[in-house]
Amino acid sequence: MDLISIRDVDKKTIEEILDLAEKKEKVLKPHDLKKTNRVLATLFFEPSTRTKLSFQTAAVRDGLDYIDFLTETSSVKKGESFIDTIKTVMGYSDVLVVRHPKEGSARLAAAVSDKPVVNGGDGGNQHPTQTLIDLYTIRKYKGKIAGLNVTLMGDLKHARTMHSLVYALGMFGAHVTLMSPKGLEMSKETVEEVKKKFNAKVEVKTEFDVSNADVLYVCRIQAERFADPLEAKRVQEQFYISMDNLKGAKNDLIIMHPLPKVNEIAPEIDNSKYAKYFEQAHNGVPVRMAVIDYVLSH
Ligand code: NCD
């Protein structure tokens, strides 16, 4: 199977992957890892730290090898098309992870590839494996997803992490609150889709308020998707969460972030009981091990 959008997978599939990830986490010990010669290819046409490295680590931990396509030193520099690149690399590997700035590119790759394609992020559209990590992390800390109050905060207009996550939270019955700087609201279509499809509770707040939140999920201003870089800088400067802002928050609030964070979270929050974003990043390995295993066998 391919994994391109969170809309491609139903609740049962998600739960199977999360359960598999739990098993993967248990066997993340070197003596349990056996070597095979399957190959994962990472093709990232946009910068990445966590997605690429955790996919590569997941591959190695699960007995696969990986090959890494680097745009700068590839034949893309000679003018080779995206489709030709995919058609070539699918002959070298068993599963492809693709990140690209253009929305729809992973879907296109899946259409031309004989091998499973996993979307590592296509423009502002979708980032389904990040969402699986997010659900896994919430389930790990809270024991459930249904009925939790989850506040999504940041650039809800451009962030693919948020577009995938809001859909999955709706599917799992969480109550979602959206908080964004003015002009960076989530599109009405996305909100309506989640409400209609899952009868989900989605609320919009214009003032910062996390008094009711079980999970605060923050993302950075997606400066690379702004037409005007100065506007991105202006919004970024206004958008900052300090320990002071968390007065009145629930004692067991967890703060999550897909990372990278730029300047939206005060450094003292990193060392507080609330911050779970580095654990969340680490969960990328077992969850992506599960994704690789799952797409290769379905
Ligand atoms: C995110 C992305 O690339 O969309 N990063 C990630 O994969 N963890 C988040 C971001 O860039 O803001």
GROMACS .gro file of C-alpha atoms and ligand atoms in nm:
model
  310
    1MET     CA    1   0.000   0.000   0.000
    2ASP     CA    2   0.097   0.364  -0.030
    3LEU     CA    3   0.064   0.614   0.252
    4ILE     CA    4   0.002   0.955   0.104
    5SER     CA    5  -0.270   1.121   0.308
    6ILE     CA    6  -0.414   1.052   0.651
    7ARG     CA    7  -0.741   1.025   0.458
    8ASP     CA    8  -0.605   0.705   0.299
    9VAL     CA    9  -0.614   0.512   0.626
   10ASP     CA   10  -0.904   0.418   0.846
   11LYS     CA   11  -0.909   0.399   1.223
   12LYS     CA   12  -0.843   0.023   1.224
   13THR     CA   13  -0.530   0.065   1.009
   14ILE     CA   14  -0.403   0.349   1.225
   15GLU     CA   15  -0.457   0.144   1.538
   16GLU     CA   16  -0.281  -0.154   1.382
   17ILE     CA   17   0.020   0.063   1.297
   18LEU     CA   18   0.028   0.217   1.645
   19ASP     CA   19   0.010  -0.131   1.803
   20LEU     CA   20   0.285  -0.250   1.574
   21ALA     CA   21   0.494   0.052   1.674
   22GLU     CA   22   0.456  -0.051   2.038
   23LYS     CA   23   0.598  -0.392   1.948
   24LYS     CA   24   0.878  -0.227   1.749
   25GLU     CA   25   0.971  -0.011   2.046
   26LYS     CA   26   1.009  -0.326   2.257
   27VAL     CA   27   1.244  -0.494   2.011
   28LEU     CA   28   1.465  -0.191   1.955
   29LYS     CA   29   1.758  -0.384   2.100
   30PRO     CA   30   2.053  -0.459   1.871
   31HIS     CA   31   2.057  -0.837   1.932
   32ASP     CA   32   1.696  -0.863   1.818
   33LEU     CA   33   1.760  -0.696   1.485
   34LYS     CA   34   1.811  -0.923   1.190
   35LYS     CA   35   1.960  -0.826   0.860
   36THR     CA   36   1.779  -0.856   0.530
   37ASN     CA   37   1.866  -0.688   0.206
   38ARG     CA   38   1.556  -0.481   0.149
   39VAL     CA   39   1.623  -0.117   0.068
   40LEU     CA   40   1.444   0.202   0.166
   41ALA     CA   41   1.504   0.510  -0.049
   42THR     CA   42   1.472   0.859   0.096
   43LEU     CA   43   1.407   1.130  -0.164
   44PHE     CA   44   1.387   1.469   0.004
   45PHE     CA   45   1.346   1.773  -0.219
   46GLU     CA   46   1.297   1.992   0.091
   47PRO     CA   47   1.506   2.019   0.410
   48SER     CA   48   1.452   1.763   0.684
   49THR     CA   49   1.618   1.648   1.004
   50ARG     CA   50   1.373   1.422   1.188
   51THR     CA   51   1.169   1.271   0.908
   52LYS     CA   52   1.468   1.164   0.701
   53LEU     CA   53   1.695   1.054   0.984
   54SER     CA   54   1.423   0.866   1.173
   55PHE     CA   55   1.315   0.687   0.853
   56GLN     CA   56   1.676   0.590   0.787
   57THR     CA   57   1.722   0.479   1.149
   58ALA     CA   58   1.393   0.288   1.137
   59ALA     CA   59   1.509   0.109   0.822
   60VAL     CA   60   1.843   0.007   0.974
   61ARG     CA   61   1.686  -0.096   1.306
   62ASP     CA   62   1.444  -0.318   1.119
   63GLY     CA   63   1.709  -0.488   0.910
   64LEU     CA   64   1.674  -0.284   0.589
   65ASP     CA   65   1.943  -0.081   0.420
   66TYR     CA   66   1.873   0.267   0.291
   67ILE     CA   67   1.983   0.483   0.000
   68ASP     CA   68   1.962   0.861   0.017
   69PHE     CA   69   1.888   1.077  -0.284
   70LEU     CA   70   2.039   1.426  -0.254
   71THR     CA   71   1.889   1.685  -0.491
   72GLU     CA   72   2.202   1.901  -0.497
   73THR     CA   73   2.425   1.627  -0.637
   74SER     CA   74   2.160   1.440  -0.838
   75SER     CA   75   2.059   1.454  -1.203
   76VAL     CA   76   1.777   1.691  -1.105
   77LYS     CA   77   2.056   1.949  -1.140
   78LYS     CA   78   2.083   1.843  -1.507
   79GLY     CA   79   1.710   1.891  -1.556
   80GLU     CA   80   1.577   1.541  -1.488
   81SER     CA   81   1.206   1.536  -1.410
   82PHE     CA   82   1.052   1.424  -1.080
   83ILE     CA   83   0.872   1.138  -1.256
   84ASP     CA   84   1.190   1.006  -1.419
   85THR     CA   85   1.368   1.026  -1.085
   86ILE     CA   86   1.095   0.820  -0.916
   87LYS     CA   87   1.089   0.566  -1.202
   88THR     CA   88   1.464   0.523  -1.165
   89VAL     CA   89   1.483   0.499  -0.788
   90MET     CA   90   1.194   0.253  -0.765
   91GLY     CA   91   1.422   0.009  -0.947
   92TYR     CA   92   1.685   0.041  -0.675
   93SER     CA   93   1.465   0.011  -0.371
   94ASP     CA   94   1.163  -0.162  -0.213
   95VAL     CA   95   0.994   0.142  -0.058
   96LEU     CA   96   1.031   0.515  -0.127
   97VAL     CA   97   0.988   0.804   0.117
   98VAL     CA   98   0.929   1.128  -0.072
   99ARG     CA   99   0.925   1.487   0.053
  100HIS     CA  100   0.860   1.764  -0.195
  101PRO     CA  101   0.750   2.130  -0.178
  102LYS     CA  102   0.469   2.073  -0.429
  103GLU     CA  103   0.132   1.955  -0.303
  104GLY     CA  104   0.027   1.632  -0.472
  105SER     CA  105   0.382   1.522  -0.555
  106ALA     CA  106   0.373   1.212  -0.332
  107ARG     CA  107   0.042   1.108  -0.491
  108LEU     CA  108   0.205   1.151  -0.832
  109ALA     CA  109   0.507   0.947  -0.723
  110ALA     CA  110   0.275   0.668  -0.602
  111ALA     CA  111   0.094   0.671  -0.936
  112VAL     CA  112   0.415   0.609  -1.133
  113SER     CA  113   0.596   0.384  -0.884
  114ASP     CA  114   0.571   0.004  -0.873
  115LYS     CA  115   0.696   0.018  -0.516
  116PRO     CA  116   0.513   0.160  -0.213
  117VAL     CA  117   0.549   0.533  -0.163
  118VAL     CA  118   0.527   0.705   0.173
  119ASN     CA  119   0.464   1.078   0.185
  120GLY     CA  120   0.729   1.252   0.396
  121GLY     CA  121   0.546   1.584   0.348
  122ASP     CA  122   0.407   1.744   0.030
  123GLY     CA  123   0.404   2.121   0.050
  124GLY     CA  124   0.139   2.248   0.289
  125ASN     CA  125  -0.083   1.949   0.223
  126GLN     CA  126  -0.016   1.629   0.420
  127HIS     CA  127   0.237   1.466   0.653
  128PRO     CA  128   0.070   1.138   0.751
  129THR     CA  129   0.364   0.970   0.927
  130GLN     CA  130   0.409   1.274   1.152
  131THR     CA  131   0.044   1.236   1.247
  132LEU     CA  132   0.095   0.870   1.335
  133ILE     CA  133   0.383   0.978   1.563
  134ASP     CA  134   0.160   1.244   1.716
  135LEU     CA  135  -0.122   0.996   1.784
  136TYR     CA  136   0.128   0.745   1.921
  137THR     CA  137   0.271   1.008   2.156
  138ILE     CA  138  -0.071   1.122   2.278
  139ARG     CA  139  -0.180   0.761   2.334
  140LYS     CA  140   0.145   0.689   2.519
  141TYR     CA  141   0.107   0.979   2.763
  142LYS     CA  142  -0.268   0.996   2.797
  143GLY     CA  143  -0.370   0.635   2.737
  144LYS     CA  144  -0.639   0.746   2.493
  145ILE     CA  145  -0.724   1.002   2.228
  146ALA     CA  146  -1.106   1.012   2.234
  147GLY     CA  147  -1.251   1.286   2.450
  148LEU     CA  148  -0.921   1.470   2.504
  149ASN     CA  149  -0.908   1.846   2.455
  150VAL     CA  150  -0.635   1.910   2.201
  151THR     CA  151  -0.539   2.265   2.112
  152LEU     CA  152  -0.361   2.320   1.781
  153MET     CA  153  -0.163   2.642   1.777
  154GLY     CA  154   0.052   2.814   1.517
  155ASP     CA  155   0.049   2.850   1.141
  156LEU     CA  156  -0.263   2.646   1.077
  157LYS     CA  157  -0.290   2.782   0.725
  158HIS     CA  158   0.037   2.643   0.587
  159ALA     CA  159   0.140   2.357   0.819
  160ARG     CA  160   0.093   2.012   0.667
  161THR     CA  161   0.143   1.859   1.013
  162MET     CA  162  -0.172   2.038   1.128
  163HIS     CA  163  -0.375   1.945   0.819
  164SER     CA  164  -0.305   1.576   0.873
  165LEU     CA  165  -0.342   1.590   1.251
  166VAL     CA  166  -0.675   1.772   1.269
  167TYR     CA  167  -0.829   1.507   1.047
  168ALA     CA  168  -0.698   1.218   1.257
  169LEU     CA  169  -0.801   1.386   1.584
  170GLY     CA  170  -1.151   1.420   1.443
  171MET     CA  171  -1.147   1.053   1.344
  172PHE     CA  172  -1.043   0.949   1.696
  173GLY     CA  173  -1.301   1.165   1.871
  174ALA     CA  174  -1.077   1.430   2.030
  175HIS     CA  175  -1.216   1.779   2.093
  176VAL     CA  176  -1.008   2.019   1.888
  177THR     CA  177  -0.943   2.387   1.955
  178LEU     CA  178  -0.771   2.597   1.689
  179MET     CA  179  -0.560   2.900   1.783
  180SER     CA  180  -0.359   3.087   1.523
  181PRO     CA  181  -0.217   3.433   1.455
  182LYS     CA  182  -0.455   3.643   1.248
  183GLY     CA  183  -0.442   3.548   0.880
  184LEU     CA  184  -0.299   3.203   0.952
  185GLU     CA  185  -0.627   3.027   1.032
  186MET     CA  186  -0.695   2.674   0.912
  187SER     CA  187  -0.899   2.672   0.591
  188LYS     CA  188  -1.276   2.653   0.632
  189GLU     CA  189  -1.285   2.353   0.394
  190THR     CA  190  -1.054   2.149   0.618
  191VAL     CA  191  -1.248   2.236   0.934
  192GLU     CA  192  -1.583   2.163   0.768
  193GLU     CA  193  -1.457   1.833   0.631
  194VAL     CA  194  -1.352   1.711   0.977
  195LYS     CA  195  -1.674   1.831   1.138
  196LYS     CA  196  -1.893   1.675   0.871
  197LYS     CA  197  -1.709   1.349   0.834
  198PHE     CA  198  -1.660   1.267   1.203
  199ASN     CA  199  -1.915   1.487   1.370
  200ALA     CA  200  -1.610   1.633   1.543
  201LYS     CA  201  -1.608   1.916   1.792
  202VAL     CA  202  -1.383   2.186   1.649
  203GLU     CA  203  -1.369   2.523   1.820
  204VAL     CA  204  -1.179   2.837   1.721
  205LYS     CA  205  -1.024   3.068   1.980
  206THR     CA  206  -0.884   3.409   1.897
  207GLU     CA  207  -0.719   3.470   2.238
  208PHE     CA  208  -0.453   3.247   2.394
  209ASP     CA  209  -0.627   3.014   2.638
  210VAL     CA  210  -0.509   2.666   2.732
  211SER     CA  211  -0.697   2.632   3.062
  212ASN     CA  212  -0.899   2.341   2.928
  213ALA     CA  213  -0.631   2.169   2.719
  214ASP     CA  214  -0.495   1.819   2.777
  215VAL     CA  215  -0.257   1.857   2.483
  216LEU     CA  216  -0.115   2.178   2.338
  217TYR     CA  217   0.028   2.109   1.992
  218VAL     CA  218   0.237   2.396   1.857
  219CYS     CA  219   0.401   2.444   1.518
  220ARG     CA  220   0.628   2.713   1.381
  221ILE     CA  221   0.535   2.982   1.132
  222GLN     CA  222   0.601   2.811   0.796
  223ALA     CA  223   0.806   3.102   0.659
  224GLU     CA  224   0.902   2.918   0.339
  225ARG     CA  225   0.535   2.908   0.233
  226PHE     CA  226   0.480   3.287   0.267
  227ALA     CA  227   0.481   3.509  -0.039
  228ASP     CA  228   0.641   3.785   0.172
  229PRO     CA  229   0.929   3.678   0.402
  230LEU     CA  230   0.900   4.002   0.604
  231GLU     CA  231   0.539   3.919   0.689
  232ALA     CA  232   0.652   3.577   0.814
  233LYS     CA  233   0.914   3.744   1.035
  234ARG     CA  234   0.657   3.988   1.174
  235VAL     CA  235   0.414   3.710   1.268
  236GLN     CA  236   0.695   3.496   1.411
  237GLU     CA  237   0.799   3.779   1.644
  238GLN     CA  238   0.445   3.813   1.782
  239PHE     CA  239   0.403   3.446   1.844
  240TYR     CA  240   0.570   3.327   2.166
  241ILE     CA  241   0.466   3.099   2.454
  242SER     CA  242   0.632   3.158   2.793
  243MET     CA  243   0.594   2.977   3.126
  244ASP     CA  244   0.379   3.272   3.230
  245ASN     CA  245   0.126   3.189   2.959
  246LEU     CA  246   0.088   2.842   3.109
  247LYS     CA  247  -0.040   2.967   3.445
  248GLY     CA  248  -0.382   2.814   3.488
  249ALA     CA  249  -0.303   2.522   3.258
  250LYS     CA  250  -0.394   2.170   3.367
  251ASN     CA  251  -0.130   2.004   3.580
  252ASP     CA  252  -0.093   1.717   3.335
  253LEU     CA  253  -0.096   1.928   3.018
  254ILE     CA  254   0.150   1.801   2.759
  255ILE     CA  255   0.306   2.028   2.498
  256MET     CA  256   0.392   1.875   2.164
  257HIS     CA  257   0.562   2.018   1.856
  258PRO     CA  258   0.661   1.843   1.531
  259LEU     CA  259   0.988   2.044   1.539
  260PRO     CA  260   1.184   2.232   1.423
  261LYS     CA  261   1.089   2.505   1.667
  262VAL     CA  262   1.223   2.846   1.585
  263ASN     CA  263   1.129   3.102   1.845
  264GLU     CA  264   0.774   3.018   1.949
  265ILE     CA  265   0.845   2.835   2.276
  266ALA     CA  266   1.046   2.986   2.563
  267PRO     CA  267   1.356   2.773   2.631
  268GLU     CA  268   1.254   2.726   2.998
  269ILE     CA  269   0.952   2.527   2.876
  270ASP     CA  270   1.190   2.266   2.729
  271ASN     CA  271   1.289   2.161   3.081
  272SER     CA  272   0.939   2.175   3.226
  273LYS     CA  273   0.713   1.879   3.293
  274TYR     CA  274   0.491   1.991   3.007
  275ALA     CA  275   0.736   1.952   2.718
  276LYS     CA  276   0.717   1.622   2.531
  277TYR     CA  277   0.846   1.727   2.190
  278PHE     CA  278   1.182   1.554   2.201
  279GLU     CA  279   1.019   1.229   2.318
  280GLN     CA  280   0.773   1.282   2.034
  281ALA     CA  281   1.064   1.312   1.787
  282HIS     CA  282   1.218   0.993   1.931
  283ASN     CA  283   0.890   0.808   1.880
  284GLY     CA  284   0.957   0.863   1.510
  285VAL     CA  285   1.175   0.552   1.504
  286PRO     CA  286   0.928   0.285   1.626
  287VAL     CA  287   0.638   0.446   1.442
  288ARG     CA  288   0.831   0.463   1.114
  289MET     CA  289   0.954   0.106   1.165
  290ALA     CA  290   0.586   0.012   1.185
  291VAL     CA  291   0.502   0.218   0.876
  292ILE     CA  292   0.779   0.056   0.668
  293ASP     CA  293   0.676  -0.292   0.783
  294TYR     CA  294   0.307  -0.217   0.723
  295VAL     CA  295   0.336  -0.070   0.374
  296LEU     CA  296   0.568  -0.353   0.265
  297SER     CA  297   0.316  -0.614   0.377
  298HIS     CA  298  -0.017  -0.456   0.270
  299NCD     C1  299   0.754   1.935   0.996
  299NCD     C2  300   0.740   1.942   0.846
  299NCD     O1  301   0.837   1.919   0.774
  299NCD     O2  302   0.627   1.965   0.805
  299NCD     N1  303   0.869   1.877   1.042
  299NCD     C3  304   0.870   1.742   1.065
  299NCD     O3  305   0.858   1.662   0.974
  299NCD     N2  306   0.879   1.703   1.193
  299NCD     C4  307   0.723   2.059   1.068
  299NCD     C5  308   0.776   2.190   1.020
  299NCD     O4  309   0.861   2.198   0.930
  299NCD     O5  310   0.733   2.290   1.079
   0.00000   0.00000   0.00000
